[in-house]
mmCIF file of C-alpha atoms in Angstrom:
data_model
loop_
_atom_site.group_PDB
_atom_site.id
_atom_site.type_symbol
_atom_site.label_atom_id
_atom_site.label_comp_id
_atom_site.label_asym_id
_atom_site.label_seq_id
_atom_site.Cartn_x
_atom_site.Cartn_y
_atom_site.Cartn_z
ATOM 1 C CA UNK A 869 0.000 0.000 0.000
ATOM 2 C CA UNK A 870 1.001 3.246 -1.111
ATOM 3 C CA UNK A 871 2.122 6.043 1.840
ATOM 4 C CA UNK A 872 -0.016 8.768 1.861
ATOM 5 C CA UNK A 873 1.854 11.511 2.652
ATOM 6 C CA UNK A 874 1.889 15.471 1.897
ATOM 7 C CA UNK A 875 4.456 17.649 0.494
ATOM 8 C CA UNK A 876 4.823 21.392 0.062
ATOM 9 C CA UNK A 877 7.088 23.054 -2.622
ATOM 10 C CA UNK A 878 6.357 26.381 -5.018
ATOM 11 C CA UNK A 879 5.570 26.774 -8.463
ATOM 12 C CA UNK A 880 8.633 26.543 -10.196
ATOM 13 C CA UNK A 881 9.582 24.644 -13.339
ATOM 14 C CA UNK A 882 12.004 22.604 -11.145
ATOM 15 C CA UNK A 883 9.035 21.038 -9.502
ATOM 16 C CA UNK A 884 6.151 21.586 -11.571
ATOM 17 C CA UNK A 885 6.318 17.665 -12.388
ATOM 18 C CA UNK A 886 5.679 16.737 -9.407
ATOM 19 C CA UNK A 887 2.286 19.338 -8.634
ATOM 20 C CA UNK A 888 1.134 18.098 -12.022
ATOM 21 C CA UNK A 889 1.238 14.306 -11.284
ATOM 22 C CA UNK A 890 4.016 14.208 -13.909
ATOM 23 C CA UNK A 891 6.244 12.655 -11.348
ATOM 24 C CA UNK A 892 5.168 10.293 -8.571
ATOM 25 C CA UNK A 893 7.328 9.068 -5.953
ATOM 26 C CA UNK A 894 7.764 5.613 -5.715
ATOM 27 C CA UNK A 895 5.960 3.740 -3.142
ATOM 28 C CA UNK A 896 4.151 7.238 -2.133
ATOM 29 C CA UNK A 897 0.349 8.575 -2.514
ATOM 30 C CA UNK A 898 1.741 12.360 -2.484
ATOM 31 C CA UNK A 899 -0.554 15.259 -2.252
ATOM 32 C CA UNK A 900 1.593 18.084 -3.566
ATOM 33 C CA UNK A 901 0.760 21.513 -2.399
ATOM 34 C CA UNK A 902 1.753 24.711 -3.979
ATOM 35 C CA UNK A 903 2.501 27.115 -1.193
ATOM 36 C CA UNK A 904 3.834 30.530 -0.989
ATOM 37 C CA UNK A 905 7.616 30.497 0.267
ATOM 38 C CA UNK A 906 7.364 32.161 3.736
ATOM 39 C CA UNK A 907 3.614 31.622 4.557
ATOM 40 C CA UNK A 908 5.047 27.179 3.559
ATOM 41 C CA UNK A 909 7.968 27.764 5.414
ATOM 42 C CA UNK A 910 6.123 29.396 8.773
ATOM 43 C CA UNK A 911 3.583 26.667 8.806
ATOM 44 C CA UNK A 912 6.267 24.228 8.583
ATOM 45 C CA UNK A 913 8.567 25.261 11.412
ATOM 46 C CA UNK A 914 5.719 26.766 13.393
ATOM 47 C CA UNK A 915 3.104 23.604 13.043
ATOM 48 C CA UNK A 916 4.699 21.303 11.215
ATOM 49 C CA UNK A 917 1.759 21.003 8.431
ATOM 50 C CA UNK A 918 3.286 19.031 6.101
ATOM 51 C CA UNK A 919 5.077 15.518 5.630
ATOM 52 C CA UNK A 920 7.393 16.718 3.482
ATOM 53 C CA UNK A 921 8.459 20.734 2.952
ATOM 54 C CA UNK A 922 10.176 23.039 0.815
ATOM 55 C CA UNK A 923 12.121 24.854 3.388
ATOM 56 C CA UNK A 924 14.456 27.964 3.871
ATOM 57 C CA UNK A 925 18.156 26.529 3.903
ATOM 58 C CA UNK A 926 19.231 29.152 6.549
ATOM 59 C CA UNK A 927 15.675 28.402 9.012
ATOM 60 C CA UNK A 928 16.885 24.036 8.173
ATOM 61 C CA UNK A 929 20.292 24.905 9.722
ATOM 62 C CA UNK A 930 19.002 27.254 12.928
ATOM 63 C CA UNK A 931 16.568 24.253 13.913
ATOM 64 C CA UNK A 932 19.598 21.696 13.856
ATOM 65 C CA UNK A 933 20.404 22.473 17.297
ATOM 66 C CA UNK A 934 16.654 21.509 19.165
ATOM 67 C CA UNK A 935 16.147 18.276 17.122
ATOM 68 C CA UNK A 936 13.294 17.398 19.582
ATOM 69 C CA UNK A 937 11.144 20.592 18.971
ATOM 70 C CA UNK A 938 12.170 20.543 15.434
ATOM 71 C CA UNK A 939 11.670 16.261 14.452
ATOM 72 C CA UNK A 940 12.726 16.124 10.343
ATOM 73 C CA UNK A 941 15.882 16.052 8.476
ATOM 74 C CA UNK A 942 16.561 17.398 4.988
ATOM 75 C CA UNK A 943 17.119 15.467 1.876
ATOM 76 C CA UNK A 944 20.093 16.497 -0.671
ATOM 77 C CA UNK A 945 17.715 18.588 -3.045
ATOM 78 C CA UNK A 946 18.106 22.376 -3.597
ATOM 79 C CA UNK A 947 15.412 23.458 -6.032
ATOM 80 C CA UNK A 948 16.315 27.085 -5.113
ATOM 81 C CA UNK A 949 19.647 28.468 -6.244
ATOM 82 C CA UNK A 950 20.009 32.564 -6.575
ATOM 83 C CA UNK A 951 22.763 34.891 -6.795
ATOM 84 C CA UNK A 952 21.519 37.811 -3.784
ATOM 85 C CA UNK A 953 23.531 40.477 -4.933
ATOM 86 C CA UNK A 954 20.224 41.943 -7.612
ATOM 87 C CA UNK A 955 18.276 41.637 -4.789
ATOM 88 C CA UNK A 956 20.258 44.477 -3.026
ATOM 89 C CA UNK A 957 19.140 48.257 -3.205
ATOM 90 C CA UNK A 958 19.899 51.569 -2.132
ATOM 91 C CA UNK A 959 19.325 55.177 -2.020
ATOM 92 C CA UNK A 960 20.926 57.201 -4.611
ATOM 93 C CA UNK A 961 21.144 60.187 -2.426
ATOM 94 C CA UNK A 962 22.731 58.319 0.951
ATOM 95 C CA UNK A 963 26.281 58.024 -1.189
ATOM 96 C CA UNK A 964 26.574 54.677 -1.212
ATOM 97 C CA UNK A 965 28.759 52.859 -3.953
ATOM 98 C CA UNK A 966 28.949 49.497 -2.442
ATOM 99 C CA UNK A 967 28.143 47.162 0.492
ATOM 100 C CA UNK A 968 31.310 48.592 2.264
ATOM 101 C CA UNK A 969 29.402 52.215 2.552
ATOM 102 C CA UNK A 970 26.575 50.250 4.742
ATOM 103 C CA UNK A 971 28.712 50.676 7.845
ATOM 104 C CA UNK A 972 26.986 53.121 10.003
ATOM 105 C CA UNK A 973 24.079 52.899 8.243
ATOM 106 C CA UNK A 974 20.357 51.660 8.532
ATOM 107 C CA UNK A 975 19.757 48.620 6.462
ATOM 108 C CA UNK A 976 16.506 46.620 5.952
ATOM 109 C CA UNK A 977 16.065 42.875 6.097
ATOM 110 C CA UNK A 978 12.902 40.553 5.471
ATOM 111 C CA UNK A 979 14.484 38.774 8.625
ATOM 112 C CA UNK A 980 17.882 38.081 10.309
ATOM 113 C CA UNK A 981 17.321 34.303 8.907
ATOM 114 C CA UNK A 982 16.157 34.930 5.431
ATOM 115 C CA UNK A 983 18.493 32.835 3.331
ATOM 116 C CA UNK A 984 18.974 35.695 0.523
ATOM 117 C CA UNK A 985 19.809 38.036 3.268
ATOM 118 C CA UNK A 986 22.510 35.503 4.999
ATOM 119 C CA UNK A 987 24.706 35.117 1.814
ATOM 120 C CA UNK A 988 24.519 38.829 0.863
ATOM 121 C CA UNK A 989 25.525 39.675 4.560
ATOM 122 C CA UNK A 990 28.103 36.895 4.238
ATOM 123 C CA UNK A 991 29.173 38.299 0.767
ATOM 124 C CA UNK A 992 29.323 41.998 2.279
ATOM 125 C CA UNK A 993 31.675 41.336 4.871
ATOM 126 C CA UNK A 994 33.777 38.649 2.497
ATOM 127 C CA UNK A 995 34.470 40.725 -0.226
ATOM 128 C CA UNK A 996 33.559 44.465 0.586
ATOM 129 C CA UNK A 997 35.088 44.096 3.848
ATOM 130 C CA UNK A 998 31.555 44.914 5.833
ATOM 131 C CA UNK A 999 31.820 45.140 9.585
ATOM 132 C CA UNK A 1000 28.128 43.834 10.115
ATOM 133 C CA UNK A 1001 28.452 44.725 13.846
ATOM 134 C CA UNK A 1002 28.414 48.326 12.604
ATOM 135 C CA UNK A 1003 25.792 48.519 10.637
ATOM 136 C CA UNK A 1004 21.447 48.910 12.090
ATOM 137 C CA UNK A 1005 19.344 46.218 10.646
ATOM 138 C CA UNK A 1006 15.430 46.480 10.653
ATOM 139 C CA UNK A 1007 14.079 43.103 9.934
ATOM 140 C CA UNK A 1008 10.640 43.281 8.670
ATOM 141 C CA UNK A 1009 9.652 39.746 10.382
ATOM 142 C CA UNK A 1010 10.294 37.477 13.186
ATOM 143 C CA UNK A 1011 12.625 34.380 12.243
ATOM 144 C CA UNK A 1012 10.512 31.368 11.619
ATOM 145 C CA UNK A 1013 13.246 29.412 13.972
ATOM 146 C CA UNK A 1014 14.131 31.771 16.998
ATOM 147 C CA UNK A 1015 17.335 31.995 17.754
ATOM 148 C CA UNK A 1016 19.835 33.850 20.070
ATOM 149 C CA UNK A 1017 21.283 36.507 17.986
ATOM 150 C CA UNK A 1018 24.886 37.853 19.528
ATOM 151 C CA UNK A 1019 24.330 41.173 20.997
ATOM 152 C CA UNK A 1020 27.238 42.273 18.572
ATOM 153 C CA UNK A 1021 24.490 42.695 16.421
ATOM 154 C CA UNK A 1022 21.877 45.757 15.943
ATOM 155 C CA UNK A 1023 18.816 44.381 15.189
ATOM 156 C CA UNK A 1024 15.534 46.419 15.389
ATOM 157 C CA UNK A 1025 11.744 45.993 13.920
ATOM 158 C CA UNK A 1026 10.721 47.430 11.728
ATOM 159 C CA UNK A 1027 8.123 50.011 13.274
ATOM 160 C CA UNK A 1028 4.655 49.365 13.609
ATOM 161 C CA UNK A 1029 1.194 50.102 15.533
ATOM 162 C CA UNK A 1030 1.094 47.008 17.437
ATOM 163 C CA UNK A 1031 4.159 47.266 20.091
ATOM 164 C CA UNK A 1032 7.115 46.697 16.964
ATOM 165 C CA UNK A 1033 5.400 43.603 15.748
ATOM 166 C CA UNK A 1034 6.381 43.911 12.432
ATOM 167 C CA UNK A 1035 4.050 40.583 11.139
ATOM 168 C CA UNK A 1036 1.346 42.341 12.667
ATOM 169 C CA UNK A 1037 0.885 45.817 11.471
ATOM 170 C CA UNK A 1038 3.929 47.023 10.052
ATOM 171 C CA UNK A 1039 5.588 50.164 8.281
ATOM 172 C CA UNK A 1040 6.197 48.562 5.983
ATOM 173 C CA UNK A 1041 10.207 48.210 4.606
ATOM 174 C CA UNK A 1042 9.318 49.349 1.666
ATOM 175 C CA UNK A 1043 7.604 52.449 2.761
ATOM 176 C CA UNK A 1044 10.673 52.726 5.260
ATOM 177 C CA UNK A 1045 13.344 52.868 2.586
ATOM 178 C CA UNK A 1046 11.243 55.160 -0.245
ATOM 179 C CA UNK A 1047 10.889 57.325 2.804
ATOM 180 C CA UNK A 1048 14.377 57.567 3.232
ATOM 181 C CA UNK A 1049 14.462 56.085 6.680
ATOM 182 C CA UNK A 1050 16.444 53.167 5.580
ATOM 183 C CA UNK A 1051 19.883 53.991 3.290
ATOM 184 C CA UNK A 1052 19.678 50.152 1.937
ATOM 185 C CA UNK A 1053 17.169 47.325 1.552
ATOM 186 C CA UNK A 1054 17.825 43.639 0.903
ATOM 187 C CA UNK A 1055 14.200 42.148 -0.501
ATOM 188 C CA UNK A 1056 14.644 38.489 -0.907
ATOM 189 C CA UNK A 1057 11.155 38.010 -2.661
ATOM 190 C CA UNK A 1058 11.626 40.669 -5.434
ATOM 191 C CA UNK A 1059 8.506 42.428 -4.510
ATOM 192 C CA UNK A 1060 11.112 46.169 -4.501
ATOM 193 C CA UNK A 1061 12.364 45.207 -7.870
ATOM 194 C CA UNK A 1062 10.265 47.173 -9.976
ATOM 195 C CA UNK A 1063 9.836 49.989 -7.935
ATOM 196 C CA UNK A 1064 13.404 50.518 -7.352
ATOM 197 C CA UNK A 1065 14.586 50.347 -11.043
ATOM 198 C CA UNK A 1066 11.529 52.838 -11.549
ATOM 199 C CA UNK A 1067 12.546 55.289 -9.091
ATOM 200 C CA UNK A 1068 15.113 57.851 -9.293
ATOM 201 C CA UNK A 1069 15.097 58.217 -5.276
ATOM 202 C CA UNK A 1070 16.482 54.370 -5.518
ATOM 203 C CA UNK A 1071 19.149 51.611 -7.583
ATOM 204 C CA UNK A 1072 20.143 48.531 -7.593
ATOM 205 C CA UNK A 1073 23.038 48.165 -5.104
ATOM 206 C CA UNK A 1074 25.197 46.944 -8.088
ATOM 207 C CA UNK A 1075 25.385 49.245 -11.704
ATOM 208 C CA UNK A 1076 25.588 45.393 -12.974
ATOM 209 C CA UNK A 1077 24.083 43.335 -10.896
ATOM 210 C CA UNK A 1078 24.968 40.315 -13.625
ATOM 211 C CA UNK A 1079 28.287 41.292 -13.685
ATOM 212 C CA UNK A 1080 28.984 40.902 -10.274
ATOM 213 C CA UNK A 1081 27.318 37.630 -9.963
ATOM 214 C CA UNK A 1082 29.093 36.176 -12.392
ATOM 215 C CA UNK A 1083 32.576 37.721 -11.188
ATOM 216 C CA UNK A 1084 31.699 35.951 -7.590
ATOM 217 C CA UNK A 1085 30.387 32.900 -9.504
ATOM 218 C CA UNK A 1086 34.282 33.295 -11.482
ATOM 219 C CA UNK A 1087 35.748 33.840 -8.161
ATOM 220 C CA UNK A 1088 34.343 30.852 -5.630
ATOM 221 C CA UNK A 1089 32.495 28.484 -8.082
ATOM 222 C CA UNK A 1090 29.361 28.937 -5.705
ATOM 223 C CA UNK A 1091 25.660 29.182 -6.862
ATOM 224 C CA UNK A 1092 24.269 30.211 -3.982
ATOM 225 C CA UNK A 1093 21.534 27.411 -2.055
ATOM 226 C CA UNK A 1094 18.592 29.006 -1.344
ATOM 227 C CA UNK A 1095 16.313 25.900 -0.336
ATOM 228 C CA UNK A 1096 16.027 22.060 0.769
ATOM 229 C CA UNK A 1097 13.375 19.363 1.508
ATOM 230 C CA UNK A 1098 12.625 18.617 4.806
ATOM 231 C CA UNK A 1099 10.996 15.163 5.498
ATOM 232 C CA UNK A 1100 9.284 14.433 8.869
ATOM 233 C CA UNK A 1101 11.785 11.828 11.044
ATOM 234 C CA UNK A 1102 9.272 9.538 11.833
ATOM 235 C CA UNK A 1103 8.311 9.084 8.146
ATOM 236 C CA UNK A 1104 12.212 8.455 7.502
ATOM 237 C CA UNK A 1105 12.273 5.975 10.583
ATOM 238 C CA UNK A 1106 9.634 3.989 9.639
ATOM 239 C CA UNK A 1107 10.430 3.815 5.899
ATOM 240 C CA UNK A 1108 13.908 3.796 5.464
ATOM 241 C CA UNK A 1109 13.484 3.366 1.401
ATOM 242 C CA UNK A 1110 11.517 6.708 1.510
ATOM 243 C CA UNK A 1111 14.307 9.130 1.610
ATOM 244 C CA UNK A 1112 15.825 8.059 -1.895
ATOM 245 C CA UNK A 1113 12.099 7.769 -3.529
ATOM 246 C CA UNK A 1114 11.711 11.569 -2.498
ATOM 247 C CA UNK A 1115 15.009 12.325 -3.904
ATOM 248 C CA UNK A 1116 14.949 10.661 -7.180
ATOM 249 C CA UNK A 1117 11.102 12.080 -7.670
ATOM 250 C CA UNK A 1118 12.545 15.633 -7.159
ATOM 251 C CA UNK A 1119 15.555 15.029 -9.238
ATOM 252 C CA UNK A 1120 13.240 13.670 -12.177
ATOM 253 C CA UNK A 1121 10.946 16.734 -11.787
ATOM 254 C CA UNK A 1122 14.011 18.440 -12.190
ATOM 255 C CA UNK A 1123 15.499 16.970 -15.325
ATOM 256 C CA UNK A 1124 11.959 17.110 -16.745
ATOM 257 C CA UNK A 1125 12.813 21.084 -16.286
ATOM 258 C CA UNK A 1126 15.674 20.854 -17.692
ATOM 259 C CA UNK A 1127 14.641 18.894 -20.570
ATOM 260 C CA UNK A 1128 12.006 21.687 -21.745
ATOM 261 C CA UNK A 1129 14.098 24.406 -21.491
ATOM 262 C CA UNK A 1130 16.243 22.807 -24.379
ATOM 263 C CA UNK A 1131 13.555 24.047 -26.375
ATOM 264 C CA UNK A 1132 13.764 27.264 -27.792
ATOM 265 C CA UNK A 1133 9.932 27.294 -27.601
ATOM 266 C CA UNK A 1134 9.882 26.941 -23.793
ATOM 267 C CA UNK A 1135 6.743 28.213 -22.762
ATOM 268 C CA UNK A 1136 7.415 31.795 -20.726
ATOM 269 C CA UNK A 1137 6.854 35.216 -21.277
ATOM 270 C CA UNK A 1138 10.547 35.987 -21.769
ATOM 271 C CA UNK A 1139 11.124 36.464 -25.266
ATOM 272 C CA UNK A 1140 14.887 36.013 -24.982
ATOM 273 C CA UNK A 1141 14.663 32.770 -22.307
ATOM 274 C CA UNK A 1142 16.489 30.145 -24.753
ATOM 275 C CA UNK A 1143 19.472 32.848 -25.231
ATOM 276 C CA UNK A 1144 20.161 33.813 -21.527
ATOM 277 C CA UNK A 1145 19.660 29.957 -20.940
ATOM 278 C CA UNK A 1146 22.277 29.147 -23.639
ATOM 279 C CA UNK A 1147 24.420 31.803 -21.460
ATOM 280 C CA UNK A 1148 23.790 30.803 -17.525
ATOM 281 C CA UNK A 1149 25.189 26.934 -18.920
ATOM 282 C CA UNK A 1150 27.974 28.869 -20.482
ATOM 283 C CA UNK A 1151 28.877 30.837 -17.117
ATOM 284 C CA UNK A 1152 27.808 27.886 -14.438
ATOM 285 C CA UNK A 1153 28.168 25.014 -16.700
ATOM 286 C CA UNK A 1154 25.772 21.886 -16.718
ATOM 287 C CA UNK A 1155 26.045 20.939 -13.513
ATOM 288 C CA UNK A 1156 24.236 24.197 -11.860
ATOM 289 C CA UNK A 1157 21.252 22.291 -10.353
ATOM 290 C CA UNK A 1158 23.126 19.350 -9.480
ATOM 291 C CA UNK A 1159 21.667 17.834 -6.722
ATOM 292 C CA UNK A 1160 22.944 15.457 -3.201
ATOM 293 C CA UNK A 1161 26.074 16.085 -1.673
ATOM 294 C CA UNK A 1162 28.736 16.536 -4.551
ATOM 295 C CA UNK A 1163 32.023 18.069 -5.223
ATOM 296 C CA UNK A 1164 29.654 21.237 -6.632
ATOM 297 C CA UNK A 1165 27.273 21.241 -3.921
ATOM 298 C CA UNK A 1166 29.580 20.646 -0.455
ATOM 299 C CA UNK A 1167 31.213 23.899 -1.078
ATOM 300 C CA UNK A 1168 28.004 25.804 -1.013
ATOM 301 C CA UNK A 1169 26.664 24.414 2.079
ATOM 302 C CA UNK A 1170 29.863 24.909 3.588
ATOM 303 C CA UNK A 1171 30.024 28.489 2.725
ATOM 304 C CA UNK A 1172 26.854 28.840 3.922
ATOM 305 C CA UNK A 1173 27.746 27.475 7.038
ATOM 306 C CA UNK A 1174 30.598 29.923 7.633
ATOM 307 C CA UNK A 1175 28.311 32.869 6.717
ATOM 308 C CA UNK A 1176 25.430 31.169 9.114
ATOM 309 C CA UNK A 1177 28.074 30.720 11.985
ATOM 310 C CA UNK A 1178 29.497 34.191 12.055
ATOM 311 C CA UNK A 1179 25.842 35.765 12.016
ATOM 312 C CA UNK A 1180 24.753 33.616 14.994
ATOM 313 C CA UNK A 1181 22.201 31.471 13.244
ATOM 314 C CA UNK A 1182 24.015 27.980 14.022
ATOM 315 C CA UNK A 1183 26.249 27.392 17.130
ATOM 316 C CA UNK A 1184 29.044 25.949 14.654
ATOM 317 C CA UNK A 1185 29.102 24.070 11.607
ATOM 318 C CA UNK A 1186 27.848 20.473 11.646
ATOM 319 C CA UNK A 1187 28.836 17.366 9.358
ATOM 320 C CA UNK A 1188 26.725 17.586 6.577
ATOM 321 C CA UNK A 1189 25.920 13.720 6.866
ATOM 322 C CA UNK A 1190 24.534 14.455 9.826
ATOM 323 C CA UNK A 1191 22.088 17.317 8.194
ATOM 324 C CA UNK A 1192 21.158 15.195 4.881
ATOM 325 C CA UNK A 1193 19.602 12.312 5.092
ATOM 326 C CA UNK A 1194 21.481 9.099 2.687
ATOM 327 C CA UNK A 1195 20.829 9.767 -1.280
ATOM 328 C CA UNK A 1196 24.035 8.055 -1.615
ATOM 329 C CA UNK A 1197 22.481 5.471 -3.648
ATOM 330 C CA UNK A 1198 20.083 7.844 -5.694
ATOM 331 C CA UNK A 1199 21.295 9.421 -8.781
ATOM 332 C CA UNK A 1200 22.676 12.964 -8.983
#
């Protein structure tokens, strides 16, 4: 008998196999859900709605260290890889050239634990040379994992009506950094984008944003993890075959993907989509949404973990077979 089990991811083309029926885990009944990143990820950590999740990397890592309040593991599968340094914006009139200006500053975040936010803080202080310690962060939200943040830190909520509870009522950070009150924002979900390149009060935080992806690309070889699948521990307990049926299903929804966008026809609005695609394999090579723990994909988790550790969102960095379930034996 087939397990019946539920599992939340977004509408992406790197799962949209498996929320059309396309792709079926083996030995599972699955009832895929399509559901918005932070309201999946909040029901997830908060109530643990779902079997399976779609889950903030940087939220995964913070909820290593209470196992018991916090009962799944991850599998190997990262269907959300972004560069974060287009998703960075400031005012034009607070003189700011690059993240190295920010010190001293007032700087908004969705939250200290957004994964976006973690690498561009991580990439700030890396390469610009970013003291985060002297910079005031307004986080728009609570972390969906609390954690201790080191008081070397200044982080503040954004303002609102109901005693600073920015999921509340809030002001919101976009109305915070169009008012000036903020010099920089870093907007993980995108919903600045268009306003900022609109604007002549705001930029991007980059002239071009490509180009400096692809130099740190160049530089470090990373493609930034955004994402992972979390699987209840019970379910993995109880069905030890079920971690490599949820990886392989995930990895053929992925090639499926893949497989379409070989087409120059690939259905999107983009008119251009089959160039820039024949680019990003030029610049990150075939490989770029390789999945399990590889020679391409230990280095980003690692980095991650360095950025995580210094910001106070892990205690350390743990063994990565000890945050992955075994895919060994599934395909890449």
């Amino acid at each position: 008998m087939a397990l019946d089990l539920s599992v939340a991811c977004w509408t992406r083309d790197l799962t949209r196999s498996l929320l059309t029926g396309a792709v079926e885990p083996d030995g599972v009944d699955a009832t895929v859900i399509a559901e918005y990143p932070p309201r999946r990820h909040r029901r997830f950590f908060e109530r643990g709605d779902f079997d399976v999740c779609e889950v903030s990397l940087a939220s995964y890592l913070s909820s290593r260290e209470r196992p018991e309040e916090y009962p799944f593991t991850a599998i190997p599968v990262f269907p959300c890889k972004k560069f974060p340094q287009s998703f960075c914006y400031r005012r034009t009139d607070a003189g700011i050239e690059d993240p190295s200006d920010l010190a001293g500053e007032r700087v908004g975040v969705q939250s200290w634990q957004t994964t976006r936010d973690v690498w561009m803080r991580g990439i700030a202080r890396e390469r610009y040379g970013l003291d985060l310690s002297e910079v005031t962060w307004y986080r728009r939200k609570e972390d969906d994992v609390p954690v201790d943040i080191p008081d070397r830190y200044d982080i503040r909520t954004v303002p609102g009506e109901q005693g600073g509870e920015a999921m509340v009522d809030p002001d919101d950070l976009r109305a915070m950094f169009f008012d000036g009150d903020l010099v920089a924002a870093m907007e993980p979900a995108n919903a600045m984008f268009h306003s900022v390149v609109e604007s002549d009060d705001a930029a991007l935080m980059f002239d071009d944003p490509v180009e400096t992806e692809r130099e740190y690309y160049r530089d470090t070889g990373i493609h930034p993890i955004m994402h992972t699948v979390a699987v209840r521990d019970e379910l993995l307990d109880e069905h030890p075959w079920l971690a490599v049926s949820l990886f392989d299903a995930f990895r053929e929804a992925r090639d499926d993907a893949l497989e379409a966008n070989l087409s120059p026809s690939t259905h999107t609005t983009n008119t251009w989509a089959h160039l820039h695609l024949v680019e990003q394999d030029r610049v990150l090579g075939d490989d770029a949404w390789e999945y399990g723990l590889t020679d391409r994909t230990v280095p980003e988790l690692e980095k991650f973990q360095e950025y995580a550790e210094h910001q106070g969102l892990i205690p350390g960095r743990y063994d990565l077979d000890d945050l992955f379930a075994d895919c060994s034996v599934a395909r890449t």
